[in-house]
GROMACS .gro file of C-alpha atoms in nm:
model
  148
    1MET     CA    1   0.000   0.000   0.000
    2ASP     CA    2   0.280   0.246   0.084
    3ASP     CA    3   0.426   0.248  -0.267
    4LEU     CA    4   0.076   0.293  -0.408
    5ILE     CA    5   0.010   0.601  -0.191
    6VAL     CA    6   0.336   0.763  -0.304
    7LYS     CA    7   0.269   0.674  -0.669
    8GLN     CA    8  -0.083   0.818  -0.651
    9ALA     CA    9   0.045   1.137  -0.486
   10LYS     CA   10   0.306   1.174  -0.762
   11GLU     CA   11   0.037   1.122  -1.026
   12PHE     CA   12  -0.179   1.397  -0.871
   13LEU     CA   13   0.118   1.635  -0.863
   14ASP     CA   14   0.216   1.552  -1.222
   15THR     CA   15  -0.131   1.591  -1.374
   16GLU     CA   16  -0.318   1.851  -1.167
   17ASP     CA   17  -0.257   2.207  -1.061
   18THR     CA   18  -0.082   2.230  -0.726
   19LEU     CA   19  -0.384   2.322  -0.514
   20SER     CA   20  -0.603   2.047  -0.660
   21ALA     CA   21  -0.325   1.794  -0.619
   22MET     CA   22  -0.272   1.890  -0.257
   23CYS     CA   23  -0.645   1.862  -0.186
   24ASN     CA   24  -0.653   1.515  -0.339
   25ILE     CA   25  -0.341   1.410  -0.148
   26THR     CA   26  -0.502   1.505   0.184
   27SER     CA   27  -0.800   1.288   0.094
   28LEU     CA   28  -0.572   1.005  -0.019
   29LEU     CA   29  -0.377   1.006   0.308
   30TYR     CA   30  -0.691   1.051   0.518
   31HIS     CA   31  -0.862   0.748   0.366
   32GLU     CA   32  -0.568   0.518   0.293
   33LEU     CA   33  -0.351   0.546   0.605
   34GLY     CA   34  -0.634   0.442   0.834
   35PHE     CA   35  -0.702   0.542   1.191
   36VAL     CA   36  -0.640   0.912   1.126
   37ASN     CA   37  -0.880   1.192   1.214
   38TRP     CA   38  -0.708   1.488   1.046
   39VAL     CA   39  -0.471   1.543   0.753
   40GLY     CA   40  -0.367   1.882   0.625
   41TYR     CA   41  -0.109   2.146   0.555
   42TYR     CA   42   0.013   2.458   0.726
   43PHE     CA   43   0.202   2.699   0.501
   44TYR     CA   44   0.452   2.960   0.613
   45LYS     CA   45   0.303   3.300   0.543
   46ASN     CA   46   0.351   3.639   0.710
   47GLY     CA   47   0.573   3.498   0.985
   48LYS     CA   48   0.338   3.217   1.094
   49LEU     CA   49   0.192   2.889   0.975
   50SER     CA   50  -0.144   2.933   0.803
   51LEU     CA   51  -0.397   2.658   0.743
   52GLY     CA   52  -0.413   2.507   0.395
   53PRO     CA   53  -0.620   2.225   0.244
   54PHE     CA   54  -0.725   1.957   0.492
   55GLN     CA   55  -0.956   1.665   0.571
   56GLY     CA   56  -1.116   1.637   0.915
   57LYS     CA   57  -1.274   1.860   1.176
   58VAL     CA   58  -1.237   2.237   1.181
   59ALA     CA   59  -0.875   2.328   1.260
   60CYS     CA   60  -0.663   2.607   1.402
   61SER     CA   61  -0.626   2.868   1.130
   62SER     CA   62  -0.277   2.981   1.230
   63ILE     CA   63   0.009   2.851   1.441
   64PRO     CA   64   0.307   3.054   1.560
   65VAL     CA   65   0.649   2.926   1.449
   66GLY     CA   66   0.800   2.729   1.735
   67LYS     CA   67   0.465   2.656   1.900
   68GLY     CA   68   0.289   2.321   1.913
   69VAL     CA   69   0.405   2.018   1.719
   70CYS     CA   70   0.362   2.187   1.379
   71GLY     CA   71   0.542   2.506   1.475
   72THR     CA   72   0.824   2.310   1.638
   73ALA     CA   73   0.867   2.076   1.339
   74PHE     CA   74   0.877   2.381   1.112
   75GLN     CA   75   1.127   2.568   1.328
   76LYS     CA   76   1.357   2.267   1.369
   77LYS     CA   77   1.306   2.153   1.007
   78MET     CA   78   1.256   1.798   1.128
   79LEU     CA   79   0.994   1.525   1.127
   80MET     CA   80   0.812   1.491   1.456
   81ASN     CA   81   0.626   1.174   1.553
   82ILE     CA   82   0.447   1.234   1.882
   83ILE     CA   83   0.305   0.914   2.031
   84ASP     CA   84   0.102   1.098   2.298
   85VAL     CA   85   0.026   1.465   2.235
   86THR     CA   86  -0.073   1.522   2.597
   87ARG     CA   87   0.293   1.471   2.687
   88PHE     CA   88   0.417   1.727   2.435
   89GLU     CA   89   0.472   2.053   2.621
   90GLY     CA   90   0.290   2.332   2.441
   91HIS     CA   91   0.072   2.105   2.228
   92ILE     CA   92  -0.204   2.302   2.056
   93ALA     CA   93  -0.525   2.102   2.089
   94CYS     CA   94  -0.729   2.194   1.784
   95ASP     CA   95  -0.919   1.866   1.822
   96PRO     CA   96  -0.932   1.719   2.173
   97ASP     CA   97  -0.987   1.372   2.020
   98SER     CA   98  -0.634   1.370   1.872
   99LYS     CA   99  -0.395   1.149   2.067
  100SER     CA  100  -0.090   1.117   1.839
  101GLU     CA  101   0.053   1.335   1.564
  102LEU     CA  102   0.295   1.305   1.274
  103VAL     CA  103   0.430   1.629   1.125
  104VAL     CA  104   0.669   1.642   0.828
  105PRO     CA  105   0.819   1.971   0.704
  106LEU     CA  106   0.779   2.055   0.335
  107ILE     CA  107   1.143   2.124   0.243
  108TYR     CA  108   1.314   2.139  -0.096
  109GLU     CA  109   1.678   2.243  -0.138
  110ASN     CA  110   1.677   2.383   0.217
  111LYS     CA  111   1.373   2.606   0.150
  112ILE     CA  112   1.086   2.529   0.383
  113PHE     CA  113   0.729   2.596   0.269
  114GLY     CA  114   0.532   2.462   0.566
  115VAL     CA  115   0.434   2.126   0.713
  116LEU     CA  116   0.216   1.826   0.638
  117ASP     CA  117   0.029   1.736   0.958
  118ILE     CA  118  -0.153   1.411   1.037
  119ASP     CA  119  -0.342   1.341   1.359
  120SER     CA  120  -0.490   1.021   1.498
  121ASP     CA  121  -0.734   0.952   1.778
  122ASN     CA  122  -0.514   0.653   1.873
  123TYR     CA  123  -0.200   0.673   2.083
  124ARG     CA  124   0.119   0.550   1.911
  125ARG     CA  125  -0.056   0.545   1.572
  126PHE     CA  126   0.243   0.630   1.353
  127GLY     CA  127   0.546   0.405   1.303
  128SER     CA  128   0.842   0.403   1.069
  129LYS     CA  129   0.623   0.282   0.779
  130GLU     CA  130   0.397   0.589   0.808
  131GLU     CA  131   0.699   0.815   0.856
  132ASP     CA  132   0.848   0.682   0.531
  133ILE     CA  133   0.523   0.720   0.335
  134VAL     CA  134   0.445   1.069   0.459
  135SER     CA  135   0.808   1.184   0.418
  136ALA     CA  136   0.811   1.063   0.056
  137VAL     CA  137   0.483   1.243  -0.015
  138ALA     CA  138   0.605   1.560   0.161
  139ASP     CA  139   0.922   1.556  -0.053
  140LEU     CA  140   0.712   1.537  -0.371
  141ILE     CA  141   0.490   1.823  -0.255
  142ALA     CA  142   0.785   2.043  -0.157
  143LYS     CA  143   0.947   1.987  -0.496
  144LYS     CA  144   0.623   2.092  -0.668
  145LEU     CA  145   0.592   2.401  -0.444
  146ALA     CA  146   0.950   2.490  -0.543
  147GLY     CA  147   0.843   2.482  -0.908
  148LYS     CA  148   1.057   2.182  -0.993
   0.00000   0.00000   0.00000
């Protein structure tokens, strides 16, 4: 399944405009990863992370850089896999049902555009398999955002 998700994401990015592709990728991840309750993007704009396309409940519309899991992943330019968000100091609870979170920065050639954020209502939902899938998809998206 993991190769199929990455292949489908690449197909969306190769054949659709960027916004449409990103919308379809959120739906793809939301439905194919399983046991997730939110998938979406936050883009760096005007000194903060601003909400982009997503699937799931209503979300926080902006996140300060360095705050919460998304802001921290963006600031550190690193993947963050939080097995229990209640133990993450400064977690921003947009959805109180979320228990674990996987955030992957959208980086291409050291330029960071934002983050791809996935939440689950299960603790310890994301393992190395999900990290690999989401990282591969995030790399494809960042390359597209860079115009490559």
